[in-house]
PDB file of N, CA and C in Angstrom:
ATOM      1  N   ASP A 494       0.845  -1.180   0.000  1.00  0.00           N
ATOM      2  CA  ASP A 494       0.000   0.000   0.000  1.00  0.00           C
ATOM      3  C   ASP A 494       0.892   1.246   0.000  1.00  0.00           C
ATOM      4  N   LEU A 495       0.830   1.994  -1.054  1.00  0.00           N
ATOM      5  CA  LEU A 495       1.671   3.178  -1.212  1.00  0.00           C
ATOM      6  C   LEU A 495       0.959   4.465  -0.820  1.00  0.00           C
ATOM      7  N   SER A 496      -0.165   4.360  -0.176  1.00  0.00           N
ATOM      8  CA  SER A 496      -0.945   5.551   0.146  1.00  0.00           C
ATOM      9  C   SER A 496      -0.180   6.524   1.044  1.00  0.00           C
ATOM     10  N   LEU A 497       0.660   6.017   1.960  1.00  0.00           N
ATOM     11  CA  LEU A 497       1.452   6.920   2.811  1.00  0.00           C
ATOM     12  C   LEU A 497       2.437   7.743   1.987  1.00  0.00           C
ATOM     13  N   LEU A 498       3.016   7.124   0.958  1.00  0.00           N
ATOM     14  CA  LEU A 498       3.949   7.859   0.097  1.00  0.00           C
ATOM     15  C   LEU A 498       3.226   8.934  -0.710  1.00  0.00           C
ATOM     16  N   PHE A 499       2.041   8.602  -1.190  1.00  0.00           N
ATOM     17  CA  PHE A 499       1.272   9.587  -1.947  1.00  0.00           C
ATOM     18  C   PHE A 499       0.792  10.719  -1.037  1.00  0.00           C
ATOM     19  N   ASP A 500       0.389  10.362   0.183  1.00  0.00           N
ATOM     20  CA  ASP A 500      -0.016  11.391   1.150  1.00  0.00           C
ATOM     21  C   ASP A 500       1.142  12.325   1.475  1.00  0.00           C
ATOM     22  N   LEU A 501       2.330  11.743   1.658  1.00  0.00           N
ATOM     23  CA  LEU A 501       3.509  12.565   1.948  1.00  0.00           C
ATOM     24  C   LEU A 501       3.818  13.488   0.778  1.00  0.00           C
ATOM     25  N   GLU A 502       3.685  12.991  -0.434  1.00  0.00           N
ATOM     26  CA  GLU A 502       3.923  13.841  -1.599  1.00  0.00           C
ATOM     27  C   GLU A 502       2.975  15.036  -1.602  1.00  0.00           C
ATOM     28  N   ASP A 503       1.715  14.795  -1.299  1.00  0.00           N
ATOM     29  CA  ASP A 503       0.743  15.890  -1.234  1.00  0.00           C
ATOM     30  C   ASP A 503       1.134  16.902  -0.159  1.00  0.00           C
ATOM     31  N   LYS A 504       1.568  16.404   1.004  1.00  0.00           N
ATOM     32  CA  LYS A 504       1.986  17.298   2.084  1.00  0.00           C
ATOM     33  C   LYS A 504       3.208  18.113   1.674  1.00  0.00           C
ATOM     34  N   LEU A 505       4.187  17.444   1.077  1.00  0.00           N
ATOM     35  CA  LEU A 505       5.405  18.143   0.652  1.00  0.00           C
ATOM     36  C   LEU A 505       5.081  19.200  -0.396  1.00  0.00           C
ATOM     37  N   MET A 506       4.197  18.865  -1.311  1.00  0.00           N
ATOM     38  CA  MET A 506       3.813  19.813  -2.353  1.00  0.00           C
ATOM     39  C   MET A 506       3.222  21.070  -1.725  1.00  0.00           C
ATOM     40  N   ALA A 507       2.321  20.888  -0.775  1.00  0.00           N
ATOM     41  CA  ALA A 507       1.690  22.038  -0.125  1.00  0.00           C
ATOM     42  C   ALA A 507       2.716  22.853   0.656  1.00  0.00           C
ATOM     43  N   ILE A 508       3.588  22.189   1.385  1.00  0.00           N
ATOM     44  CA  ILE A 508       4.599  22.877   2.204  1.00  0.00           C
ATOM     45  C   ILE A 508       5.543  23.684   1.329  1.00  0.00           C
ATOM     46  N   VAL A 509       6.068  23.057   0.289  1.00  0.00           N
ATOM     47  CA  VAL A 509       7.046  23.712  -0.590  1.00  0.00           C
ATOM     48  C   VAL A 509       6.413  24.887  -1.331  1.00  0.00           C
ATOM     49  N   GLU A 510       5.221  24.678  -1.858  1.00  0.00           N
ATOM     50  CA  GLU A 510       4.571  25.745  -2.614  1.00  0.00           C
ATOM     51  C   GLU A 510       4.124  26.884  -1.706  1.00  0.00           C
ATOM     52  N   ASP A 511       3.585  26.557  -0.521  1.00  0.00           N
ATOM     53  CA  ASP A 511       3.151  27.610   0.407  1.00  0.00           C
ATOM     54  C   ASP A 511       4.329  28.458   0.877  1.00  0.00           C
ATOM     55  N   ALA A 512       5.484  27.822   1.051  1.00  0.00           N
ATOM     56  CA  ALA A 512       6.680  28.548   1.493  1.00  0.00           C
ATOM     57  C   ALA A 512       7.343  29.306   0.344  1.00  0.00           C
ATOM     58  N   GLY A 513       6.964  28.979  -0.890  1.00  0.00           N
ATOM     59  CA  GLY A 513       7.540  29.654  -2.051  1.00  0.00           C
ATOM     60  C   GLY A 513       9.001  29.323  -2.289  1.00  0.00           C
ATOM     61  N   VAL A 514       9.416  28.110  -1.888  1.00  0.00           N
ATOM     62  CA  VAL A 514      10.836  27.758  -2.027  1.00  0.00           C
ATOM     63  C   VAL A 514      11.126  26.864  -3.222  1.00  0.00           C
ATOM     64  N   GLY A 515      10.096  26.433  -3.940  1.00  0.00           N
ATOM     65  CA  GLY A 515      10.330  25.562  -5.081  1.00  0.00           C
ATOM     66  C   GLY A 515       9.058  24.861  -5.502  1.00  0.00           C
ATOM     67  N   GLU A 516       9.242  23.681  -6.108  1.00  0.00           N
ATOM     68  CA  GLU A 516       8.090  22.904  -6.538  1.00  0.00           C
ATOM     69  C   GLU A 516       8.402  21.414  -6.454  1.00  0.00           C
ATOM     70  N   VAL A 517       7.368  20.641  -6.144  1.00  0.00           N
ATOM     71  CA  VAL A 517       7.460  19.182  -6.150  1.00  0.00           C
ATOM     72  C   VAL A 517       7.016  18.745  -7.534  1.00  0.00           C
ATOM     73  N   ASP A 518       7.878  17.970  -8.188  1.00  0.00           N
ATOM     74  CA  ASP A 518       7.630  17.598  -9.578  1.00  0.00           C
ATOM     75  C   ASP A 518       7.452  16.086  -9.724  1.00  0.00           C
ATOM     76  N   GLY A 519       6.733  15.490  -8.781  1.00  0.00           N
ATOM     77  CA  GLY A 519       6.418  14.081  -8.910  1.00  0.00           C
ATOM     78  C   GLY A 519       7.325  13.172  -8.104  1.00  0.00           C
ATOM     79  N   HIS A 520       7.252  11.891  -8.450  1.00  0.00           N
ATOM     80  CA  HIS A 520       7.981  10.880  -7.705  1.00  0.00           C
ATOM     81  C   HIS A 520       8.323   9.713  -8.621  1.00  0.00           C
ATOM     82  N   GLU A 521       9.168   8.846  -8.104  1.00  0.00           N
ATOM     83  CA  GLU A 521       9.504   7.593  -8.770  1.00  0.00           C
ATOM     84  C   GLU A 521       9.571   6.537  -7.683  1.00  0.00           C
ATOM     85  N   ILE A 522       8.845   5.448  -7.855  1.00  0.00           N
ATOM     86  CA  ILE A 522       8.816   4.377  -6.875  1.00  0.00           C
ATOM     87  C   ILE A 522       9.164   3.077  -7.582  1.00  0.00           C
ATOM     88  N   SER A 523      10.049   2.293  -6.971  1.00  0.00           N
ATOM     89  CA  SER A 523      10.435   1.022  -7.581  1.00  0.00           C
ATOM     90  C   SER A 523       9.219   0.104  -7.692  1.00  0.00           C
ATOM     91  N   ILE A 524       9.285  -0.808  -8.618  1.00  0.00           N
ATOM     92  CA  ILE A 524       8.161  -1.701  -8.887  1.00  0.00           C
ATOM     93  C   ILE A 524       7.750  -2.478  -7.644  1.00  0.00           C
ATOM     94  N   ASP A 525       8.730  -2.913  -6.848  1.00  0.00           N
ATOM     95  CA  ASP A 525       8.397  -3.691  -5.650  1.00  0.00           C
ATOM     96  C   ASP A 525       8.073  -2.806  -4.444  1.00  0.00           C
ATOM     97  N   GLY A 526       8.111  -1.479  -4.621  1.00  0.00           N
ATOM     98  CA  GLY A 526       7.757  -0.559  -3.551  1.00  0.00           C
ATOM     99  C   GLY A 526       8.797  -0.417  -2.458  1.00  0.00           C
ATOM    100  N   SER A 527       9.989  -0.941  -2.691  1.00  0.00           N
ATOM    101  CA  SER A 527      11.025  -0.923  -1.649  1.00  0.00           C
ATOM    102  C   SER A 527      11.801   0.382  -1.583  1.00  0.00           C
ATOM    103  N   ASP A 528      11.696   1.215  -2.608  1.00  0.00           N
ATOM    104  CA  ASP A 528      12.481   2.436  -2.656  1.00  0.00           C
ATOM    105  C   ASP A 528      11.753   3.456  -3.524  1.00  0.00           C
ATOM    106  N   GLY A 529      12.023   4.715  -3.258  1.00  0.00           N
ATOM    107  CA  GLY A 529      11.396   5.748  -4.064  1.00  0.00           C
ATOM    108  C   GLY A 529      12.052   7.091  -3.852  1.00  0.00           C
ATOM    109  N   ASP A 530      11.763   8.000  -4.736  1.00  0.00           N
ATOM    110  CA  ASP A 530      12.312   9.352  -4.686  1.00  0.00           C
ATOM    111  C   ASP A 530      11.213  10.352  -5.012  1.00  0.00           C
ATOM    112  N   TYR A 531      11.308  11.510  -4.373  1.00  0.00           N
ATOM    113  CA  TYR A 531      10.483  12.651  -4.732  1.00  0.00           C
ATOM    114  C   TYR A 531      11.382  13.632  -5.461  1.00  0.00           C
ATOM    115  N   PHE A 532      10.860  14.277  -6.468  1.00  0.00           N
ATOM    116  CA  PHE A 532      11.621  15.263  -7.217  1.00  0.00           C
ATOM    117  C   PHE A 532      11.156  16.653  -6.795  1.00  0.00           C
ATOM    118  N   ILE A 533      12.045  17.368  -6.110  1.00  0.00           N
ATOM    119  CA  ILE A 533      11.729  18.697  -5.588  1.00  0.00           C
ATOM    120  C   ILE A 533      12.801  19.655  -6.096  1.00  0.00           C
ATOM    121  N   TYR A 534      12.365  20.711  -6.746  1.00  0.00           N
ATOM    122  CA  TYR A 534      13.284  21.655  -7.373  1.00  0.00           C
ATOM    123  C   TYR A 534      13.085  23.066  -6.820  1.00  0.00           C
ATOM    124  N   GLY A 535      14.165  23.819  -6.790  1.00  0.00           N
ATOM    125  CA  GLY A 535      14.121  25.209  -6.384  1.00  0.00           C
ATOM    126  C   GLY A 535      15.519  25.798  -6.442  1.00  0.00           C
ATOM    127  N   PHE A 536      15.633  27.064  -6.094  1.00  0.00           N
ATOM    128  CA  PHE A 536      16.916  27.758  -6.192  1.00  0.00           C
ATOM    129  C   PHE A 536      17.845  27.489  -5.013  1.00  0.00           C
ATOM    130  N   ASP A 537      17.300  27.076  -3.870  1.00  0.00           N
ATOM    131  CA  ASP A 537      18.105  26.918  -2.659  1.00  0.00           C
ATOM    132  C   ASP A 537      17.764  25.584  -1.994  1.00  0.00           C
ATOM    133  N   ALA A 538      18.582  24.571  -2.257  1.00  0.00           N
ATOM    134  CA  ALA A 538      18.328  23.228  -1.717  1.00  0.00           C
ATOM    135  C   ALA A 538      18.302  23.228  -0.195  1.00  0.00           C
ATOM    136  N   ASP A 539      19.168  24.013   0.429  1.00  0.00           N
ATOM    137  CA  ASP A 539      19.188  24.070   1.888  1.00  0.00           C
ATOM    138  C   ASP A 539      17.870  24.619   2.428  1.00  0.00           C
ATOM    139  N   LYS A 540      17.335  25.631   1.785  1.00  0.00           N
ATOM    140  CA  LYS A 540      16.070  26.223   2.209  1.00  0.00           C
ATOM    141  C   LYS A 540      14.920  25.228   2.012  1.00  0.00           C
ATOM    142  N   ILE A 541      14.957  24.504   0.903  1.00  0.00           N
ATOM    143  CA  ILE A 541      13.929  23.487   0.666  1.00  0.00           C
ATOM    144  C   ILE A 541      13.976  22.443   1.775  1.00  0.00           C
ATOM    145  N   PHE A 542      15.171  21.939   2.065  1.00  0.00           N
ATOM    146  CA  PHE A 542      15.295  20.915   3.101  1.00  0.00           C
ATOM    147  C   PHE A 542      14.853  21.444   4.465  1.00  0.00           C
ATOM    148  N   GLU A 543      15.268  22.650   4.779  1.00  0.00           N
ATOM    149  CA  GLU A 543      14.868  23.275   6.045  1.00  0.00           C
ATOM    150  C   GLU A 543      13.340  23.369   6.139  1.00  0.00           C
ATOM    151  N   THR A 544      12.710  23.640   5.027  1.00  0.00           N
ATOM    152  CA  THR A 544      11.258  23.795   4.979  1.00  0.00           C
ATOM    153  C   THR A 544      10.529  22.464   5.136  1.00  0.00           C
ATOM    154  N   ILE A 545      11.042  21.397   4.505  1.00  0.00           N
ATOM    155  CA  ILE A 545      10.332  20.112   4.532  1.00  0.00           C
ATOM    156  C   ILE A 545      10.797  19.179   5.647  1.00  0.00           C
ATOM    157  N   GLN A 546      11.919  19.465   6.278  1.00  0.00           N
ATOM    158  CA  GLN A 546      12.466  18.560   7.283  1.00  0.00           C
ATOM    159  C   GLN A 546      11.473  18.203   8.394  1.00  0.00           C
ATOM    160  N   PRO A 547      10.740  19.158   8.967  1.00  0.00           N
ATOM    161  CA  PRO A 547       9.789  18.772  10.020  1.00  0.00           C
ATOM    162  C   PRO A 547       8.765  17.725   9.547  1.00  0.00           C
ATOM    163  N   ALA A 548       8.264  17.864   8.338  1.00  0.00           N
ATOM    164  CA  ALA A 548       7.302  16.890   7.808  1.00  0.00           C
ATOM    165  C   ALA A 548       7.966  15.536   7.592  1.00  0.00           C
ATOM    166  N   LEU A 549       9.210  15.537   7.127  1.00  0.00           N
ATOM    167  CA  LEU A 549       9.920  14.275   6.921  1.00  0.00           C
ATOM    168  C   LEU A 549      10.166  13.560   8.242  1.00  0.00           C
ATOM    169  N   LEU A 550      10.504  14.309   9.268  1.00  0.00           N
ATOM    170  CA  LEU A 550      10.752  13.702  10.574  1.00  0.00           C
ATOM    171  C   LEU A 550       9.482  13.092  11.149  1.00  0.00           C
ATOM    172  N   VAL A 551       8.359  13.771  10.993  1.00  0.00           N
ATOM    173  CA  VAL A 551       7.083  13.224  11.465  1.00  0.00           C
ATOM    174  C   VAL A 551       6.777  11.927  10.728  1.00  0.00           C
ATOM    175  N   GLU A 552       6.936  11.946   9.409  1.00  0.00           N
ATOM    176  CA  GLU A 552       6.638  10.758   8.613  1.00  0.00           C
ATOM    177  C   GLU A 552       7.614   9.625   8.896  1.00  0.00           C
ATOM    178  N   SER A 553       8.852   9.935   9.209  1.00  0.00           N
ATOM    179  CA  SER A 553       9.832   8.872   9.464  1.00  0.00           C
ATOM    180  C   SER A 553       9.467   8.078  10.699  1.00  0.00           C
ATOM    181  N   HIS A 554       8.690   8.668  11.591  1.00  0.00           N
ATOM    182  CA  HIS A 554       8.246   7.952  12.777  1.00  0.00           C
ATOM    183  C   HIS A 554       7.016   7.091  12.484  1.00  0.00           C
ATOM    184  N   ARG A 555       6.302   7.421  11.429  1.00  0.00           N
ATOM    185  CA  ARG A 555       5.091   6.657  11.073  1.00  0.00           C
ATOM    186  C   ARG A 555       5.449   5.380  10.325  1.00  0.00           C
ATOM    187  N   LYS A 556       6.391   5.458   9.437  1.00  0.00           N
ATOM    188  CA  LYS A 556       6.802   4.317   8.613  1.00  0.00           C
ATOM    189  C   LYS A 556       8.282   4.466   8.323  1.00  0.00           C
ATOM    190  N   GLN A 557       8.791   3.617   7.480  1.00  0.00           N
ATOM    191  CA  GLN A 557      10.204   3.678   7.153  1.00  0.00           C
ATOM    192  C   GLN A 557      10.444   4.658   6.020  1.00  0.00           C
ATOM    193  N   VAL A 558      10.278   5.928   6.340  1.00  0.00           N
ATOM    194  CA  VAL A 558      10.551   6.997   5.395  1.00  0.00           C
ATOM    195  C   VAL A 558      11.806   7.679   5.893  1.00  0.00           C
ATOM    196  N   ARG A 559      12.825   7.751   5.058  1.00  0.00           N
ATOM    197  CA  ARG A 559      14.101   8.349   5.480  1.00  0.00           C
ATOM    198  C   ARG A 559      14.230   9.742   4.896  1.00  0.00           C
ATOM    199  N   PRO A 560      14.542  10.728   5.777  1.00  0.00           N
ATOM    200  CA  PRO A 560      14.773  12.086   5.256  1.00  0.00           C
ATOM    201  C   PRO A 560      16.096  12.156   4.503  1.00  0.00           C
TER     202      PRO A 560
END
């Protein structure tokens, strides 16, 4: 069930866009669901990470999501 990954993508999209630091441009998930990536773009990677880190930390406690 990949619903947690899709939910996280929606959260990240809202956080990044509301903060005006970049954009979330989708994801890639392996066929077996064991690994995946989100594509997030902007001018300042450090600012993007600073902005999304709290959400990643919350999600990492829910499932095996690594920031």
